[in-house]
XYZ file of C-alpha atoms in Angstrom:
538
model
C 24.318 -14.117 21.791
C 24.281 -15.249 18.172
C 22.978 -12.314 16.141
C 21.231 -14.718 13.777
C 19.003 -15.728 16.711
C 18.312 -12.156 17.786
C 14.577 -11.261 17.664
C 14.997 -8.813 14.815
C 11.396 -8.428 13.732
C 10.050 -8.115 17.270
C 12.648 -5.433 17.968
C 11.843 -3.600 14.736
C 8.129 -3.606 15.587
C 8.381 -2.587 19.237
C 11.332 -0.183 19.129
C 9.341 2.766 17.702
C 6.378 1.894 19.936
C 8.511 1.921 23.069
C 10.467 4.984 21.917
C 7.225 6.897 21.344
C 6.355 6.454 25.022
C 9.310 8.690 25.945
C 8.100 11.650 23.857
C 5.876 13.195 26.592
C 8.948 13.509 28.822
C 11.146 15.328 26.285
C 11.527 18.998 27.260
C 10.327 21.492 24.650
C 11.103 24.962 26.030
C 9.844 26.902 23.004
C 6.816 24.708 22.397
C 7.609 24.378 18.681
C 8.649 20.727 18.820
C 12.242 21.131 17.611
C 13.838 18.580 20.011
C 10.880 16.221 19.550
C 11.118 16.086 15.779
C 14.842 15.367 15.944
C 14.162 12.613 18.455
C 11.455 11.101 16.242
C 13.691 11.285 13.169
C 16.509 9.568 15.075
C 14.153 6.759 16.135
C 12.924 6.380 12.557
C 16.452 6.226 11.184
C 17.567 3.671 13.782
C 14.585 1.433 13.088
C 15.118 1.676 9.325
C 18.795 0.847 9.860
C 17.754 -2.244 11.841
C 15.448 -3.305 8.986
C 18.214 -2.904 6.400
C 20.752 -4.698 8.613
C 18.457 -7.661 9.256
C 17.555 -7.852 5.570
C 21.147 -7.654 4.358
C 22.638 -10.129 6.823
C 19.879 -12.577 7.765
C 17.365 -12.632 4.911
C 17.998 -14.908 1.908
C 15.924 -13.906 -1.161
C 16.574 -17.289 -2.781
C 14.353 -19.025 -0.216
C 10.553 -18.925 -0.575
C 9.850 -19.853 3.053
C 9.451 -17.584 6.056
C 12.663 -16.266 7.563
C 13.538 -14.329 10.709
C 10.823 -16.414 12.355
C 9.985 -15.866 16.025
C 7.262 -17.614 17.981
C 6.242 -17.064 21.585
C 3.175 -18.463 23.316
C 0.794 -15.662 24.206
C -2.557 -17.249 25.091
C -1.932 -20.995 24.634
C -5.478 -21.920 25.707
C -6.770 -20.703 22.332
C -3.575 -21.336 20.410
C -2.679 -17.641 20.187
C 0.987 -16.896 19.573
C 3.208 -13.914 18.975
C 4.438 -15.201 15.642
C 6.381 -13.064 13.173
C 8.353 -13.809 10.036
C 9.274 -12.360 6.656
C 9.252 -13.739 3.122
C 9.117 -12.317 -0.393
C 5.623 -10.913 0.130
C 6.354 -9.078 3.366
C 10.043 -8.111 3.329
C 9.807 -5.603 0.423
C 6.865 -3.920 2.149
C 8.694 -3.830 5.491
C 11.589 -2.077 3.741
C 9.138 0.310 2.065
C 7.493 1.068 5.419
C 10.773 1.956 7.082
C 11.886 4.109 4.168
C 8.660 6.060 3.606
C 7.851 6.516 7.307
C 11.306 7.931 8.028
C 10.903 10.399 5.162
C 7.392 11.232 6.402
C 8.877 12.164 9.781
C 11.320 14.464 8.000
C 8.410 15.899 6.002
C 6.680 16.795 9.301
C 9.099 19.634 10.065
C 6.492 22.426 9.575
C 4.144 20.860 12.173
C 4.171 22.982 15.330
C 0.709 22.308 16.788
C 0.791 19.642 19.510
C 4.133 18.268 18.275
C 4.453 15.688 21.057
C 1.176 14.014 20.177
C 1.854 14.270 16.438
C 5.232 12.522 16.540
C 3.977 10.029 19.111
C 1.293 8.964 16.632
C 3.768 8.766 13.748
C 6.049 6.433 15.683
C 3.111 4.354 16.874
C 2.031 3.973 13.241
C 5.563 2.949 12.330
C 5.491 -0.102 14.582
C 1.879 -0.972 13.766
C 2.440 -0.929 10.014
C 5.450 -3.229 10.196
C 3.470 -5.561 12.462
C 0.752 -5.901 9.802
C 3.337 -7.138 7.291
C 5.303 -9.327 9.703
C 2.854 -11.150 11.987
C 1.973 -14.732 11.061
C -0.886 -15.227 13.490
C -4.249 -14.272 11.997
C -5.752 -12.919 15.219
C -2.653 -10.842 15.985
C -2.832 -9.617 12.389
C -6.380 -8.424 13.054
C -5.276 -6.633 16.236
C -2.395 -4.914 14.422
C -4.736 -3.975 11.565
C -7.172 -2.381 14.026
C -4.617 -0.630 16.245
C -2.991 0.961 13.216
C -6.287 2.745 12.440
C -6.281 4.790 15.661
C -3.217 6.974 14.860
C -4.567 7.662 11.354
C -7.926 8.747 12.759
C -6.295 11.121 15.237
C -3.848 12.524 12.687
C -6.754 13.297 10.366
C -9.156 14.653 12.972
C -6.658 16.942 14.757
C -4.268 18.165 12.039
C -6.536 17.863 8.990
C -8.245 20.546 6.951
C -11.636 22.223 7.188
C -13.635 18.977 6.836
C -11.221 16.894 8.893
C -13.809 15.480 11.311
C -16.005 14.292 8.461
C -13.036 12.703 6.681
C -11.700 11.053 9.845
C -15.118 9.706 10.819
C -15.700 8.326 7.337
C -12.247 6.718 7.389
C -12.825 4.965 10.701
C -16.346 3.833 9.799
C -15.233 2.323 6.511
C -12.006 0.709 7.695
C -13.053 -0.393 11.171
C -16.432 -1.605 9.941
C -14.886 -3.659 7.157
C -12.337 -5.101 9.608
C -15.148 -7.042 11.270
C -15.101 -9.277 8.209
C -11.459 -10.119 8.987
C -12.350 -11.111 12.538
C -15.312 -13.267 11.501
C -13.302 -14.970 8.749
C -10.338 -15.510 11.079
C -12.498 -17.124 13.765
C -14.232 -19.308 11.186
C -10.903 -20.568 9.839
C -9.414 -21.043 13.295
C -12.267 -23.188 14.588
C -12.738 -25.156 11.384
C -11.876 -28.823 11.821
C -10.413 -30.532 14.856
C -7.525 -28.159 15.541
C -8.057 -24.633 16.867
C -5.242 -22.398 15.660
C -4.649 -18.910 14.321
C -1.236 -19.725 12.848
C -1.374 -18.803 9.160
C 0.744 -21.736 7.999
C -1.473 -24.192 9.857
C -4.620 -22.511 8.536
C -3.321 -22.724 4.964
C -3.120 -26.544 5.065
C -6.564 -27.199 6.537
C -8.910 -29.137 4.270
C -11.675 -26.573 3.784
C -14.723 -27.278 1.660
C -15.099 -25.145 -1.452
C -18.241 -23.457 -0.115
C -16.415 -22.515 3.095
C -13.461 -21.127 1.120
C -15.751 -19.020 -1.050
C -17.512 -17.502 1.973
C -14.260 -16.738 3.804
C -12.677 -15.369 0.625
C -15.636 -13.021 0.150
C -15.312 -11.781 3.737
C -11.607 -11.074 3.373
C -12.167 -9.439 -0.011
C -14.657 -6.931 1.400
C -12.230 -5.927 4.144
C -9.243 -5.567 1.854
C -11.287 -3.924 -0.909
C -11.854 -0.998 1.448
C -8.175 -0.613 2.267
C -6.789 -1.128 -1.260
C -9.289 0.534 -2.179
C -11.551 -1.058 -4.788
C -14.463 0.774 -6.409
C -17.159 1.223 -5.038
C -15.670 0.926 -1.526
C -13.171 3.694 -2.225
C -14.950 6.898 -1.269
C -13.200 7.322 2.080
C -9.814 7.785 0.387
C -10.402 11.045 -1.560
C -11.993 12.573 1.544
C -9.102 11.479 3.762
C -6.483 12.721 1.313
C -8.419 15.927 0.803
C -8.006 16.861 4.477
C -4.691 15.250 5.469
C -1.321 16.925 5.985
C 1.680 16.041 3.783
C 3.258 13.399 6.081
C -0.100 11.686 6.579
C -0.580 11.754 2.798
C 2.739 9.965 2.413
C 1.748 7.243 4.860
C -1.722 6.777 3.385
C -0.533 6.516 -0.214
C 2.844 4.939 0.483
C 1.931 2.239 2.991
C -1.717 1.938 4.057
C -3.071 1.121 0.603
C -0.420 -1.585 0.247
C -1.828 -3.397 3.269
C -4.886 -4.318 1.217
C -2.819 -5.720 -1.641
C -0.516 -7.605 0.718
C -3.429 -9.134 2.628
C -5.100 -10.245 -0.617
C -1.947 -12.102 -1.598
C -1.239 -13.485 1.867
C -4.721 -14.710 2.751
C -7.017 -14.802 -0.246
C -4.499 -16.168 -2.735
C -2.070 -18.132 -0.576
C -4.490 -19.583 1.986
C -7.635 -19.971 -0.157
C -6.377 -20.946 -3.631
C -9.487 -22.902 -4.682
C -11.760 -19.944 -3.965
C -9.288 -17.631 -5.696
C -9.879 -19.543 -8.925
C -13.534 -18.530 -8.781
C -12.931 -14.937 -7.715
C -9.967 -14.210 -10.003
C -12.137 -13.100 -12.971
C -14.000 -10.730 -10.663
C -10.692 -9.239 -9.490
C -9.701 -8.624 -13.097
C -12.998 -6.877 -13.822
C -12.755 -4.806 -10.640
C -9.190 -3.892 -11.575
C -10.315 -2.577 -14.966
C -13.136 -0.613 -13.323
C -10.633 0.891 -10.873
C -8.280 1.941 -13.658
C -10.851 3.584 -15.926
C -13.345 4.995 -13.417
C -10.704 6.515 -11.131
C -8.746 7.931 -14.086
C -11.853 9.627 -15.490
C -12.819 10.920 -12.050
C -9.298 12.211 -11.457
C -9.445 14.121 -14.734
C -12.663 15.812 -13.592
C -11.360 16.843 -10.156
C -10.525 20.499 -9.567
C -9.082 19.886 -6.084
C -5.394 18.969 -6.350
C -5.369 16.500 -3.452
C -8.465 14.674 -4.653
C -7.047 14.504 -8.183
C -3.930 12.682 -6.956
C -6.053 10.525 -4.628
C -8.142 9.223 -7.525
C -4.932 8.684 -9.450
C -3.811 6.350 -6.647
C -7.051 4.386 -6.876
C -6.534 4.005 -10.620
C -3.013 2.658 -10.193
C -4.178 0.103 -7.649
C -6.278 -1.483 -10.408
C -3.096 -2.907 -11.926
C -2.403 -4.678 -8.632
C -5.743 -6.496 -8.873
C -5.134 -7.578 -12.465
C -1.649 -8.820 -11.597
C -2.874 -10.767 -8.577
C -5.450 -12.535 -10.757
C -3.125 -13.192 -13.708
C -2.026 -16.694 -12.646
C 1.464 -16.076 -14.045
C 4.809 -15.445 -12.364
C 5.213 -12.195 -14.296
C 1.727 -10.939 -13.445
C 1.999 -11.505 -9.685
C 5.550 -10.143 -9.673
C 4.257 -7.051 -11.464
C 1.507 -6.638 -8.867
C 4.067 -6.619 -6.039
C 6.322 -4.255 -7.983
C 3.350 -1.952 -8.633
C 2.638 -1.776 -4.903
C 6.236 -0.812 -4.125
C 6.469 1.560 -7.068
C 3.235 3.342 -6.258
C 4.254 3.567 -2.618
C 7.285 5.607 -3.664
C 5.611 7.637 -6.423
C 2.446 8.325 -4.423
C 4.469 9.477 -1.421
C 6.501 11.853 -3.602
C 3.460 13.381 -5.332
C 1.514 13.919 -2.131
C 4.543 15.463 -0.444
C 4.824 17.926 -3.327
C 1.094 18.644 -3.131
C 1.582 19.519 0.534
C 4.606 21.685 -0.252
C 2.660 23.521 -2.961
C -0.301 24.083 -0.647
C 1.968 25.480 2.082
C 2.972 28.213 -0.372
C -0.215 28.908 -2.326
C -2.744 28.170 0.458
C -5.175 26.786 -2.093
C -5.911 23.403 -3.653
C -8.285 24.626 -6.362
C -6.632 24.480 -9.774
C -8.481 27.573 -11.022
C -6.905 29.589 -8.211
C -3.393 28.509 -9.141
C -1.450 29.334 -12.260
C 1.737 31.040 -13.293
C 3.725 29.972 -10.235
C 6.321 28.061 -12.268
C 8.474 31.183 -12.650
C 8.612 31.690 -8.889
C 9.079 27.994 -7.992
C 11.170 26.350 -10.750
C 12.614 23.689 -8.449
C 9.199 22.560 -7.214
C 7.966 22.624 -10.801
C 10.884 20.411 -11.891
C 10.333 17.930 -9.065
C 6.576 17.873 -9.626
C 7.157 17.197 -13.327
C 9.575 14.316 -12.746
C 7.293 12.673 -10.171
C 4.272 13.108 -12.459
C 6.192 11.482 -15.301
C 6.947 8.588 -12.968
C 3.238 8.308 -12.145
C 2.230 8.220 -15.820
C 4.653 5.295 -16.302
C 7.375 6.985 -18.337
C 9.967 4.410 -19.548
C 12.944 4.443 -17.237
C 10.726 4.821 -14.153
C 9.517 2.056 -11.859
C 5.847 2.586 -12.760
C 6.509 1.694 -16.393
C 8.173 -1.584 -15.504
C 5.430 -2.562 -13.056
C 2.553 -1.838 -15.415
C 4.336 -3.522 -18.321
C 4.872 -6.658 -16.227
C 1.175 -6.740 -15.325
C 0.121 -6.256 -18.951
C 2.462 -8.942 -20.306
C 1.793 -11.296 -17.389
C -1.947 -11.116 -17.889
C -1.753 -11.214 -21.702
C 0.313 -14.426 -21.628
C -1.850 -16.135 -19.008
C -3.421 -19.432 -20.063
C -6.137 -18.969 -17.454
C -8.394 -16.801 -19.587
C -9.829 -16.917 -23.060
C -8.270 -14.765 -25.755
C -11.321 -12.474 -26.229
C -11.461 -11.756 -22.499
C -7.737 -10.929 -22.386
C -8.012 -8.628 -25.392
C -10.949 -6.737 -23.871
C -9.193 -6.350 -20.505
C -5.926 -5.160 -22.038
C -7.675 -2.649 -24.307
C -9.758 -1.232 -21.461
C -6.753 -1.026 -19.132
C -4.827 0.720 -21.902
C -7.525 3.417 -21.898
C -6.589 4.160 -18.299
C -2.924 4.299 -19.256
C -3.760 6.879 -21.934
C -5.887 8.955 -19.561
C -3.142 9.180 -16.931
C -0.770 11.498 -18.845
C -3.761 13.585 -19.950
C -4.863 14.512 -16.442
C -1.365 14.713 -14.963
C 0.140 16.914 -17.666
C -2.916 19.171 -17.745
C -2.602 19.442 -13.956
C 1.020 20.608 -14.281
C 0.053 23.147 -16.922
C -2.730 24.631 -14.796
C -0.616 24.869 -11.641
C 2.607 26.226 -13.040
C 1.854 27.748 -16.433
C -1.872 28.380 -16.478
C -3.616 31.734 -16.346
C -1.491 33.784 -13.974
C -2.918 34.529 -10.546
C -1.386 37.889 -9.615
C -2.116 37.428 -5.905
C -0.047 34.245 -5.897
C 2.810 35.232 -8.190
C 3.366 38.490 -6.315
C 3.143 36.915 -2.842
C 6.315 36.992 -0.753
C 5.512 33.556 0.699
C 5.828 31.982 -2.751
C 9.386 30.720 -2.255
C 11.042 27.841 -4.022
C 11.908 24.412 -2.610
C 14.039 24.209 0.528
C 17.016 21.830 0.832
C 14.987 19.531 3.112
C 12.261 19.199 0.494
C 14.751 18.567 -2.304
C 16.423 15.893 -0.185
C 13.120 14.073 0.455
C 12.199 13.994 -3.249
C 15.738 12.962 -4.205
C 15.557 10.037 -1.757
C 12.282 8.893 -3.340
C 13.455 9.375 -6.932
C 16.618 7.300 -6.495
C 14.732 3.972 -6.083
C 12.029 5.047 -8.584
C 14.619 5.585 -11.323
C 16.901 2.791 -10.114
C 14.153 0.175 -10.300
C 12.972 1.623 -13.611
C 16.406 1.145 -15.151
C 17.244 -2.149 -13.424
C 14.101 -3.844 -12.033
C 16.041 -6.821 -10.733
C 17.226 -4.627 -7.871
C 13.780 -5.140 -6.366
C 12.273 -8.176 -8.068
C 15.084 -10.462 -6.911
C 13.884 -9.929 -3.338
C 10.531 -11.605 -3.928
C 10.563 -13.460 -7.270
C 11.268 -16.849 -5.697
C 8.311 -16.414 -3.345
C 5.871 -15.201 -6.005
C 6.903 -18.034 -8.344
C 6.274 -20.581 -5.586
C 2.920 -18.940 -4.833
C 1.825 -19.080 -8.473
C 2.919 -22.704 -8.713
C 0.792 -23.598 -5.693
C -2.369 -21.864 -6.876
C -2.036 -23.260 -10.401
C -1.974 -26.783 -8.967
C -5.222 -26.168 -7.123
C -7.264 -25.118 -10.144
C -7.697 -28.461 -11.973
C -9.356 -29.859 -8.839
C -12.249 -27.461 -9.460
C -13.094 -28.806 -12.918
C -14.258 -32.258 -13.910
C -11.893 -34.197 -16.012
C -12.332 -33.906 -19.740
C -15.116 -31.347 -20.042
C -16.362 -28.134 -18.577
C -19.096 -28.733 -16.074
C -17.841 -26.941 -12.968
C -20.225 -24.410 -11.485
C -19.103 -20.804 -11.558
C -20.710 -17.447 -10.968
C -19.540 -16.499 -14.472
C -21.292 -19.297 -16.374
C -20.319 -22.762 -17.547
C -16.912 -23.654 -18.884
C -16.290 -24.964 -22.334
C -13.385 -26.746 -23.975
C -11.445 -27.112 -20.729
C -7.962 -28.580 -20.965
C -7.091 -29.930 -17.551
C -3.425 -30.266 -18.500
C -3.180 -26.484 -18.444
C -4.489 -23.965 -15.980
C -8.173 -23.171 -16.395
C -9.976 -20.640 -14.257
C -13.698 -21.365 -14.013
C -15.934 -19.062 -15.964
C -13.459 -17.501 -18.329
C -11.609 -20.081 -20.390
C -13.577 -21.432 -23.327
C-alpha cells in the first residue's frame, strides 16, 4: 500500500480511542496504576509520532488547500460523510494537541485514584480533540465537539477539588448549552438552498443572503465565545481551573480554549466572510474587554489557580483582535498566539499543580518563603511567567507583537479607532507583568510561612517535572527566537484566507459613498478600492 494513501488522520483520531478500550483489561496488582500509566504514555507517544510522521512526509505547508483528505460515506441519505483533512489552520493545532496531551499523560503520574478510568478518559480526549481540528463535515464536527465534553466533565467531577461538582456542572451547562447553537446553525446551513450537505467546503460556496449569514454567524459566535472564552461568557473557566488537577489544567488551557479560536476562523471567518465584515469591529471590542477586564480580575485574585485562569482569558483577547484585523500579519499573530498560549498556559498550570502538591494550599497569603526550599520550581515558575508576560525572546512576545502591528497597519479601521484599541490593549500588556511578578514574590519570597518552610514534604522539583517544563520551554523559546519555525506551517493558508475575506467586503458597501447599514452606524468616506469594514472606517 502506498503510504501517501494511508488514512493517516483517521488512524491518528481512532488509535487512542481504540487503545483506551483495552485499559480495563490491563492487570494492576497493586492498584496504583503503574502499568496503566506506562501504557497510556506509550499510546500517547505513538500517536504523537504518527502525527509528526504524517506532517513531515505528507503535509506541504506551501499549499493552502486541505491535505491528507479522507472521505467515506456515512449516512448518504442526508449527505453525511466521515470527512477529515488538514490545512494551515488545523495542522498546527493537531501538532499542539499531540504534544500537550502526551505531556499531560506524563504529568498524571501522581494520580492513584481510579487510574484505569482516569487514563481511559485522557486517551478518549486525545482522539476527540484531534477530531475537532481535523473533521471537515459540520455535523461530525458538532458530534466531536460534544463527545469531547464528556471526559472533561468526568475528570472534573471525580478528581477535582472541594467544589468539583459545582465546577463540572457549570462547565457542562455552559459548553453543552452553547453547543446547541452550533447544531442549529449547522442544520440551517446544510438545508439552505437546493443541495443538502454538511461538507464544509460545499457550505462555504453556497450563496447565502446577508441576513442569513449574520444570524448564523451570531449563533456560531455564541458557541465559540463560551469555549474561547469571551467575557461575559467566561465564568465557567475560573471555576473549572480552580478545581481541576494538573493534567486537566494542561488540557483545558493548552487545547480546549484553542477550539474556540479555531472554530471562529474555520466557520465564522472562512465560511461567512460577509457577516464577518459586520462582526469584526465587535470582535475587536470584545478582545479589548477580555484583555483589560481579565487582567484586572487576575490581579485581584488571591487563589493561584484562578489568577492564572483569568490570565488565560486575558491572553485570548489578542486572538480576537488578530482574527478581526483583516491583515496577513494580524491573523497569523492570532494563530501564533493560540499555539504560544497553549504551550505557556500548559506549563504554568502544571507548575501550579506541582506547587499545590507540596504546599497543599492555593491561597497566596498562606504561601511565602518557599523559594529557598524549592529553587528549581521557583526558577521554572519564573521563566514560564516571563514567557506569559511576553518577554522578548519568548513566543508570547512575537505573537502579541504580530497582533499589535497587524491591527495597527490594517486599512479596515479608522485611525482613531486603531489608536484607542492599541492603547487599551497596551494597558493589559502592562498589567500582566504586574500581577505575575507580584504572584512570584508572594509565593516564593513573601512573608515566610513557618509551617510550609519547615515541612518535610516541601521538596524541590523531580526529574519528571523538570523534563515536562523543559519540553514546553524548548518550543516557547525556539519560536520566540525564530518564529518562522511555526509560522511557515500556516502562513500560506492565513494569507489565502485574508485575501478571500478582503474580496468580500466591498460587496457590502455601495459604490462611491458610505450608505451600507451597520450595527455600528453609517460609513463615511468609503474607498471601495481598499478594504472597508462597515461601521468603523470613516
